[in-house]
Coordinates of C-alpha atoms and ligand atoms in Angstrom, one line a residue:
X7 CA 5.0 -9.8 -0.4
X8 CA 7.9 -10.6 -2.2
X9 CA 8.4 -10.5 -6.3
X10 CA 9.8 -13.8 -7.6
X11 CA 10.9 -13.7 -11.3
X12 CA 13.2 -16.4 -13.1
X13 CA 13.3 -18.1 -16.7
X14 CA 14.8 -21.0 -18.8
X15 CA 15.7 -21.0 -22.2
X16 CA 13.8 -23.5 -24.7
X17 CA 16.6 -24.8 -26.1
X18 CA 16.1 -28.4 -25.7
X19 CA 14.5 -30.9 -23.2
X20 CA 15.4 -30.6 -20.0
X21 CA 17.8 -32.4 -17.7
X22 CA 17.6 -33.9 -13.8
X23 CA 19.9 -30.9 -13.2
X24 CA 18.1 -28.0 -14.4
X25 CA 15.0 -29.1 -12.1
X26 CA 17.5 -29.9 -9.1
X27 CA 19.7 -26.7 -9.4
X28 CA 17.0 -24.4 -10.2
X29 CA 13.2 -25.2 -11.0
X30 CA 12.7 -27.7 -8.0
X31 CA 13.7 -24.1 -6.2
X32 CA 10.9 -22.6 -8.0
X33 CA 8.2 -24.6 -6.8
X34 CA 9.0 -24.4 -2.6
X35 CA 8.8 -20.8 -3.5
X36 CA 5.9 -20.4 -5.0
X37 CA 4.1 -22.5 -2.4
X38 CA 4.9 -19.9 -0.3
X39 CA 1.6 -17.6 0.0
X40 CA 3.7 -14.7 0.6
X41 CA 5.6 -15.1 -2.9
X42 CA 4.1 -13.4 -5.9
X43 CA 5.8 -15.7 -8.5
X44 CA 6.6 -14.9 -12.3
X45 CA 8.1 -17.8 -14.4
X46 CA 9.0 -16.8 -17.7
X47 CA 10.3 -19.1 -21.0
X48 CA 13.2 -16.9 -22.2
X49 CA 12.7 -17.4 -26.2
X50 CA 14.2 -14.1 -26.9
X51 CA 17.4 -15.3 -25.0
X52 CA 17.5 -18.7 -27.1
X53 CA 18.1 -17.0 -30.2
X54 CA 21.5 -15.9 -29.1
X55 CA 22.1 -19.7 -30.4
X56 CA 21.0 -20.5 -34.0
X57 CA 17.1 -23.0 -33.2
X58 CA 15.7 -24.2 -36.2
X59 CA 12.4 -22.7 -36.0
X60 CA 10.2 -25.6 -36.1
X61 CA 11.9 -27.0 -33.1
X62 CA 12.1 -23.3 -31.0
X63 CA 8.7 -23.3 -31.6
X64 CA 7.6 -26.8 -30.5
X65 CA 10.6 -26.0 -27.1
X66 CA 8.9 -23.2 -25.5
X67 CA 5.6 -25.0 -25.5
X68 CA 7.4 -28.3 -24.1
X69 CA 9.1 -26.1 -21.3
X70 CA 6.0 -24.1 -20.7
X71 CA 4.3 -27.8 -19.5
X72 CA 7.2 -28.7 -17.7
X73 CA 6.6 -25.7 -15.3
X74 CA 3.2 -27.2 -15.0
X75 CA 4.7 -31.0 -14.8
X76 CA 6.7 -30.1 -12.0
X77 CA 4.3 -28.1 -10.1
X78 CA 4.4 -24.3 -10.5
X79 CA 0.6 -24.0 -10.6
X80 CA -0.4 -21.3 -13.0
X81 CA -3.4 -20.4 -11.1
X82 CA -1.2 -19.3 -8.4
X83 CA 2.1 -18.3 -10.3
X84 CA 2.3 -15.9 -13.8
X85 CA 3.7 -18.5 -16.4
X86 CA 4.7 -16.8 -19.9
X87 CA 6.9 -16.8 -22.9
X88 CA 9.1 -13.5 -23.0
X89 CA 8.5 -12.6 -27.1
X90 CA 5.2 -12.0 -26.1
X91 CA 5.9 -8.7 -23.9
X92 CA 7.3 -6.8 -25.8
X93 CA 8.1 -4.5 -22.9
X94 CA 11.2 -6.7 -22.1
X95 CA 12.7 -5.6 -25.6
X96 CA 12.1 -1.7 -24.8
X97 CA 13.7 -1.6 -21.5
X98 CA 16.6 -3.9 -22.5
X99 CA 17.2 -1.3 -25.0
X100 CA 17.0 1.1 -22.5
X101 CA 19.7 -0.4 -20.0
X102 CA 22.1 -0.9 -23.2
X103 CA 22.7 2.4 -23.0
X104 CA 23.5 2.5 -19.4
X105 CA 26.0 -1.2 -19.6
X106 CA 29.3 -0.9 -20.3
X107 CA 31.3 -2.9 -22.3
X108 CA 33.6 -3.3 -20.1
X109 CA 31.6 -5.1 -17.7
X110 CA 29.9 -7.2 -20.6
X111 CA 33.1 -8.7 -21.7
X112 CA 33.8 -10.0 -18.0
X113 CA 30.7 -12.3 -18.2
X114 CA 32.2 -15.7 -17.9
X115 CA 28.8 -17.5 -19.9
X116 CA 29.5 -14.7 -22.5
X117 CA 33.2 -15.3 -22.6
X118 CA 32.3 -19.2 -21.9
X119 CA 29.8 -19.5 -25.2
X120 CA 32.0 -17.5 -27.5
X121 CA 34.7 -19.8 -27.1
X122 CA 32.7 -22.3 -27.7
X123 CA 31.0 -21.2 -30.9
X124 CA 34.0 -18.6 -32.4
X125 CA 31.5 -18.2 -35.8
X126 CA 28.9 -16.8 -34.1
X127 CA 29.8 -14.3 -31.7
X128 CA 26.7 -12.0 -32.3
X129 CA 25.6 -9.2 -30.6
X130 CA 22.7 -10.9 -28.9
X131 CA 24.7 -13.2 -27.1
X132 CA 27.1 -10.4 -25.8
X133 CA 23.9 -8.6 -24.5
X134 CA 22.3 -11.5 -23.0
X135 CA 23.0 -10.1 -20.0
X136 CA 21.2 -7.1 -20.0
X137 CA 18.1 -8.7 -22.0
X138 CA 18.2 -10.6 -18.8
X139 CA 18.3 -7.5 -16.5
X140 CA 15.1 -6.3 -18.4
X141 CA 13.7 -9.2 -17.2
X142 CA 14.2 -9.2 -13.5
X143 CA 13.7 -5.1 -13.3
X144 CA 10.5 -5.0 -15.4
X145 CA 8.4 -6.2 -12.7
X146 CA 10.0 -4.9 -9.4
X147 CA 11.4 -8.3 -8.2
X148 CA 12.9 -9.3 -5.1
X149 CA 14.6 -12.3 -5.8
X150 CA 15.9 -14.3 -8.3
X151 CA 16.3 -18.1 -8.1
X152 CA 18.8 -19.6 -10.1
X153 CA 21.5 -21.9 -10.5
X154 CA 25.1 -20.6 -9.3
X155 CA 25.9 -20.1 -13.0
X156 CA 23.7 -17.0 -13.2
X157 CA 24.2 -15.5 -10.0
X158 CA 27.1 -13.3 -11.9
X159 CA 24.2 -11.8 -14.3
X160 CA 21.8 -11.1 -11.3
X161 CA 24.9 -9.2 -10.0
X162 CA 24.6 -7.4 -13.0
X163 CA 20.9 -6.4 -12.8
X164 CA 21.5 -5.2 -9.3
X165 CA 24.0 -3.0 -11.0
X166 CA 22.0 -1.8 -13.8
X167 CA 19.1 -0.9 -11.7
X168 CA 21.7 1.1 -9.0
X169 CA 23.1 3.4 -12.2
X170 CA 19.5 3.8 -13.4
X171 CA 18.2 4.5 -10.2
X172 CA 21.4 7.0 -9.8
X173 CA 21.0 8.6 -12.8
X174 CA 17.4 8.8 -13.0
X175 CA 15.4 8.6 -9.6
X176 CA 14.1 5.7 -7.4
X177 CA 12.9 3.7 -10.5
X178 CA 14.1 0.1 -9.9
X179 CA 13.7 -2.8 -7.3
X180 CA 17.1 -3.6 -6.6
X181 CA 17.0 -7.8 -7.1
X182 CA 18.7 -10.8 -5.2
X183 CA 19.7 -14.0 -6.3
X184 CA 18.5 -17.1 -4.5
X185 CA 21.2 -19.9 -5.1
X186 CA 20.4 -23.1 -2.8
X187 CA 24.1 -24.6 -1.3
X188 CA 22.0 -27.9 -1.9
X189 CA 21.8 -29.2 -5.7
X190 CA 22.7 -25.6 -6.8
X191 CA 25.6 -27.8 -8.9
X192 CA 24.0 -30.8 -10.5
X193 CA 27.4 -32.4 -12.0
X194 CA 27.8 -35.1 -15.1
X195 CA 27.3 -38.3 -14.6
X196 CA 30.3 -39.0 -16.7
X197 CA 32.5 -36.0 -15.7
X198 CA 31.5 -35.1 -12.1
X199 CA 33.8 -32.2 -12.0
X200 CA 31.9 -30.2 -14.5
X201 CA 27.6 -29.4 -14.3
X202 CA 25.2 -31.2 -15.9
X203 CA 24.6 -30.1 -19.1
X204 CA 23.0 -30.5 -22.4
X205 CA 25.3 -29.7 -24.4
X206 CA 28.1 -32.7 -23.5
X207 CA 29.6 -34.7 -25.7
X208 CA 28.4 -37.8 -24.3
X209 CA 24.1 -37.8 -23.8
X210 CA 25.4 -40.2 -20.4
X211 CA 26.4 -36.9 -18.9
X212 CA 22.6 -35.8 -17.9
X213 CA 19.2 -37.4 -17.5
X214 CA 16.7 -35.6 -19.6
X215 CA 12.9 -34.8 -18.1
X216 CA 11.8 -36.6 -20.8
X217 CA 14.5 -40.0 -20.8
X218 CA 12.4 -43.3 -20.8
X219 CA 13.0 -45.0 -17.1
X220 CA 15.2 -47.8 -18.8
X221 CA 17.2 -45.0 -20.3
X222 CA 17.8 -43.4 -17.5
X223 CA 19.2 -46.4 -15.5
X224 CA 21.5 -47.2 -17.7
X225 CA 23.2 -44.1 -17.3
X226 CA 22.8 -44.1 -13.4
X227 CA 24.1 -47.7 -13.7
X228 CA 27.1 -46.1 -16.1
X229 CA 28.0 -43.0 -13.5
X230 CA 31.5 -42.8 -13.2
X231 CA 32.5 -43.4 -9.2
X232 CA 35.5 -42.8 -7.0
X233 CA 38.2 -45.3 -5.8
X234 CA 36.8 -47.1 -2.8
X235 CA 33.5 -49.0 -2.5
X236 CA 31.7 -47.4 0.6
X237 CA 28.8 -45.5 0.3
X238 CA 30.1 -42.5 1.9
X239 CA 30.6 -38.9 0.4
X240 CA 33.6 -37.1 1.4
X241 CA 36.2 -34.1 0.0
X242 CA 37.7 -36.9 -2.0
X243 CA 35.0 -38.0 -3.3
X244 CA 33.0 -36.0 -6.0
X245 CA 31.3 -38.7 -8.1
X246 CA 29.5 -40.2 -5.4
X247 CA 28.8 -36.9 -3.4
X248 CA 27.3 -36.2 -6.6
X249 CA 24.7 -39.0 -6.9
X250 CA 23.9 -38.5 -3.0
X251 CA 22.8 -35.2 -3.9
X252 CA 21.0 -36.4 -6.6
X253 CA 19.1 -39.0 -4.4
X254 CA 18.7 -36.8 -1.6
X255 CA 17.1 -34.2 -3.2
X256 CA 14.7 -36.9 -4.9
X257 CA 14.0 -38.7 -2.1
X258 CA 13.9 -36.1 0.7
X259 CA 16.2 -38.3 3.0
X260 CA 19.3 -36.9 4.0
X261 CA 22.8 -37.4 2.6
X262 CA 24.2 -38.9 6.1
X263 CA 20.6 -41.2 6.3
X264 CA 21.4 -42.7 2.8
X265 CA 24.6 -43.3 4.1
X266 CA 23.5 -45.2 7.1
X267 CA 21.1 -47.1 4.7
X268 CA 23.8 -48.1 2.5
X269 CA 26.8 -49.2 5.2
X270 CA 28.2 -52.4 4.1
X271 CA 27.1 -52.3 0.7
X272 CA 28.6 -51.4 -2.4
X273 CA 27.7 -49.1 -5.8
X274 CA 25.8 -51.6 -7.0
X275 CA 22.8 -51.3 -4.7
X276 CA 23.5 -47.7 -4.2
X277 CA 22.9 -47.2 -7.9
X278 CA 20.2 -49.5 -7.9
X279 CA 18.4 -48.1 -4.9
X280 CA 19.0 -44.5 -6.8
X281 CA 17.9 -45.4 -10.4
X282 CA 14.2 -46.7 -8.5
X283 CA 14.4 -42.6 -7.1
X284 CA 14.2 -41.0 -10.9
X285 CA 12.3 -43.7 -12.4
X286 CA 10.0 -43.0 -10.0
X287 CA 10.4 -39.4 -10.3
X288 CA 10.0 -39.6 -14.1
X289 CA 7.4 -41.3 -14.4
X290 CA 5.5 -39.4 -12.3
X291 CA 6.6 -35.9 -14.3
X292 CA 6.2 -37.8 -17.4
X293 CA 2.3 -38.4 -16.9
X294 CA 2.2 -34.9 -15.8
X295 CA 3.5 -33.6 -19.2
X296 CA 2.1 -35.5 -21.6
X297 CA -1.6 -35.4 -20.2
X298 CA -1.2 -31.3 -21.1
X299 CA -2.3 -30.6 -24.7
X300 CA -0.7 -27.4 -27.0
X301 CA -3.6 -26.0 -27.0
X302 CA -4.1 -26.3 -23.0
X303 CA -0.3 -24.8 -22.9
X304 CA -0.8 -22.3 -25.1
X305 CA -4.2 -20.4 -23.2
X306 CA -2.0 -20.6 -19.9
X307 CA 0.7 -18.6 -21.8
X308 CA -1.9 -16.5 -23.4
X309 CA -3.2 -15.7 -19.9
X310 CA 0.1 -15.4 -18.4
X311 CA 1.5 -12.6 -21.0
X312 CA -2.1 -10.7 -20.4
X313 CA -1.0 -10.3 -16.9
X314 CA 2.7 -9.8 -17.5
X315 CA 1.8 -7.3 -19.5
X316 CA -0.1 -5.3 -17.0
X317 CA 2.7 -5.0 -14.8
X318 CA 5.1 -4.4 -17.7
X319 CA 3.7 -1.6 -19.3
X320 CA 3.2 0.0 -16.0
X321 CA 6.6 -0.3 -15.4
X322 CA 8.2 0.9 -18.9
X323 CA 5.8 4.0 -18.9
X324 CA 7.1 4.8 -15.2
X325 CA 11.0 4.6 -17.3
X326 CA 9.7 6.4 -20.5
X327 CA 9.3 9.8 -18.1
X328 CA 12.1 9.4 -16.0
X329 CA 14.1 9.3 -19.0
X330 CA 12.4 12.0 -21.5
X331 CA 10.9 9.6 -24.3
X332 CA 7.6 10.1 -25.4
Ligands
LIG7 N1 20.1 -16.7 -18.3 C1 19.3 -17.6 -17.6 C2 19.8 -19.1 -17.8 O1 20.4 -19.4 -18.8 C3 17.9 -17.6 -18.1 C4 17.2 -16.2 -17.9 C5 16.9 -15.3 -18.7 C6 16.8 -15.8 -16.6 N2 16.3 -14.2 -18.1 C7 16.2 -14.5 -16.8 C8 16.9 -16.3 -15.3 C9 15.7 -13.7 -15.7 C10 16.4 -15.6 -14.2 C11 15.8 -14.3 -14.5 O2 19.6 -19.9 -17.0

């Protein structure tokens, strides 16, 4: 059996990216019998970032239904919201004391999100890392699937669990990331040398989970291209090897097959032929989401935490003796 653990902050709604570079990875491994999945929403990380409370609130619940909505069943997977073990807290206190600030202050999101937001550089956000650690080493996991952003903090946790297991005794699972080559790097539709992302200037960047179908075509209609009108990806090429990564992974057809399908047309159709993939697609999720209630969401993260929990506590007593703490 192998341990699967991975979260997303609740920051905002979701975008096409974060399900193509990272959840749609989720759900091929937890159909996998032999995968014991754990799918947490990482609150405690979000308030690294100032959220207005109302709206944190209302975010964990709407990303908590769109692990449902996208098909991480929670009969099968554990599906949670990290502030309610408080066990993550205790042992990320724990492997403070064991990071370095040294190797803190080369994290690129840390050194990425400071520059980004110089008046609030807060503690939090410098040990994001470690919180993060907690996470994957609380409950003795394997691997790790996440975008190829993240794969620098999962290096981290390896470490962090090496120098406790060093110091300590065999204690730790030492994790792995899982990064897939394919769709690991979402780009904007606007800017295809950088990743989707939410926080763009322009909202034609990224299509949201929750963008209407018109909405969404208009900014797949929009998507900057390269020079040249074939349908064919290529080094040169980064817009449209973009949006034939973005179709392929929607559609299940191969980049060189949606090449063949499109020889001797132009963007237009291409585009055309793509926006009918994530209408589709959205649609489908959509109906998914809104037919889950709060209170429906809320009993699956009640259950979830109950059995987080179990594994949790096991786990941070096991840490409390190795390291002399009542
Ligand atoms: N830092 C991750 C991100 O921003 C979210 C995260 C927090 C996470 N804890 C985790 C991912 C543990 C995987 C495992 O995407």
């Amino acid at each position: 059996m192998s341990r699967i653990f991975s979260g997303v902050q609740p920051t905002n709604n979701l975008h096409l990216g974060n399900y193509l570079g990272a959840i749609k990875n989720w759900v091929e491994l937890a159909a996998q019998p032999k995968n014991d999945c754990i799918f947490c929403v990482v609150d405690l990380h979000a308030l690294t970032v100032y959220q207005e409370p109302e709206i944190l609130r209302a975010n964990i619940l709407a990303v908590a239904k769109t692990y449902l909505a996208l098909g991480i069943d929670p009969a099968k997977s554990t599906i949670f919201a990290q502030s309610q073990v408080k066990e993550h807290v205790q042992l990320g206190w724990v492997l403070n004391t064991i990071a370095k600030m040294g190797e803190l202050e080369r994290m690129t999101q840390f050194k990425d999100k400071s520059a980004q937001n110089k008046n609030n550089i807060n503690l939090g956000l410098f040990a994001y890392p470690v919180l993060m650690a907690a996470d994957i080493l609380l409950y003795d996991t394997n691997l790790v699937p996440v975008g190829e952003d993240q794969k620098q903090h999962v290096e981290l946790a390896r470490d962090l669990a090496l120098r406790f297991n060093k110091l300590y005794g065999e204690t730790f699972v030492v994790p792995e990331s899982v990064i897939k080559k394919d769709g690991a790097r979402v780009m904007g539709l606007d800017d295809p040398s950088k990743k989707m992302s939410k926080s763009a200037v322009s909202a034609n960047n990224y299509i949201s989970l929750m963008d209407t179908p018109a909405v969404a075509r208009k900014k797949i209609m929009k998507a900057v291209t390269d020079s040249g009108a074939e349908v064919k990806g290529g080094a040169d090429k980064p817009a449209l090897n973009n949006l034939l990564g973005i179709y392929s992974l929607l559609s299940g057809a191969s980049v060189k097959d949606l090449e063949k399908q499109y020889a001797g047309k132009g963007y237009g159709d291409f585009k055309t032929g793509l926006a009918d993939e994530v209408e589709k697609f959205l649609v489908n999720f959509q109906n998914k989401f809104n037919a889950i209630s709060d209170k429906g969401i809320e009993k699956v993260l009640t259950e979830g935490a109950g059995k987080a929990r179990q594994l949790a506590v096991a786990k941070i007593n096991l840490v409390k003796n190795k390291i002399g703490i009542l």
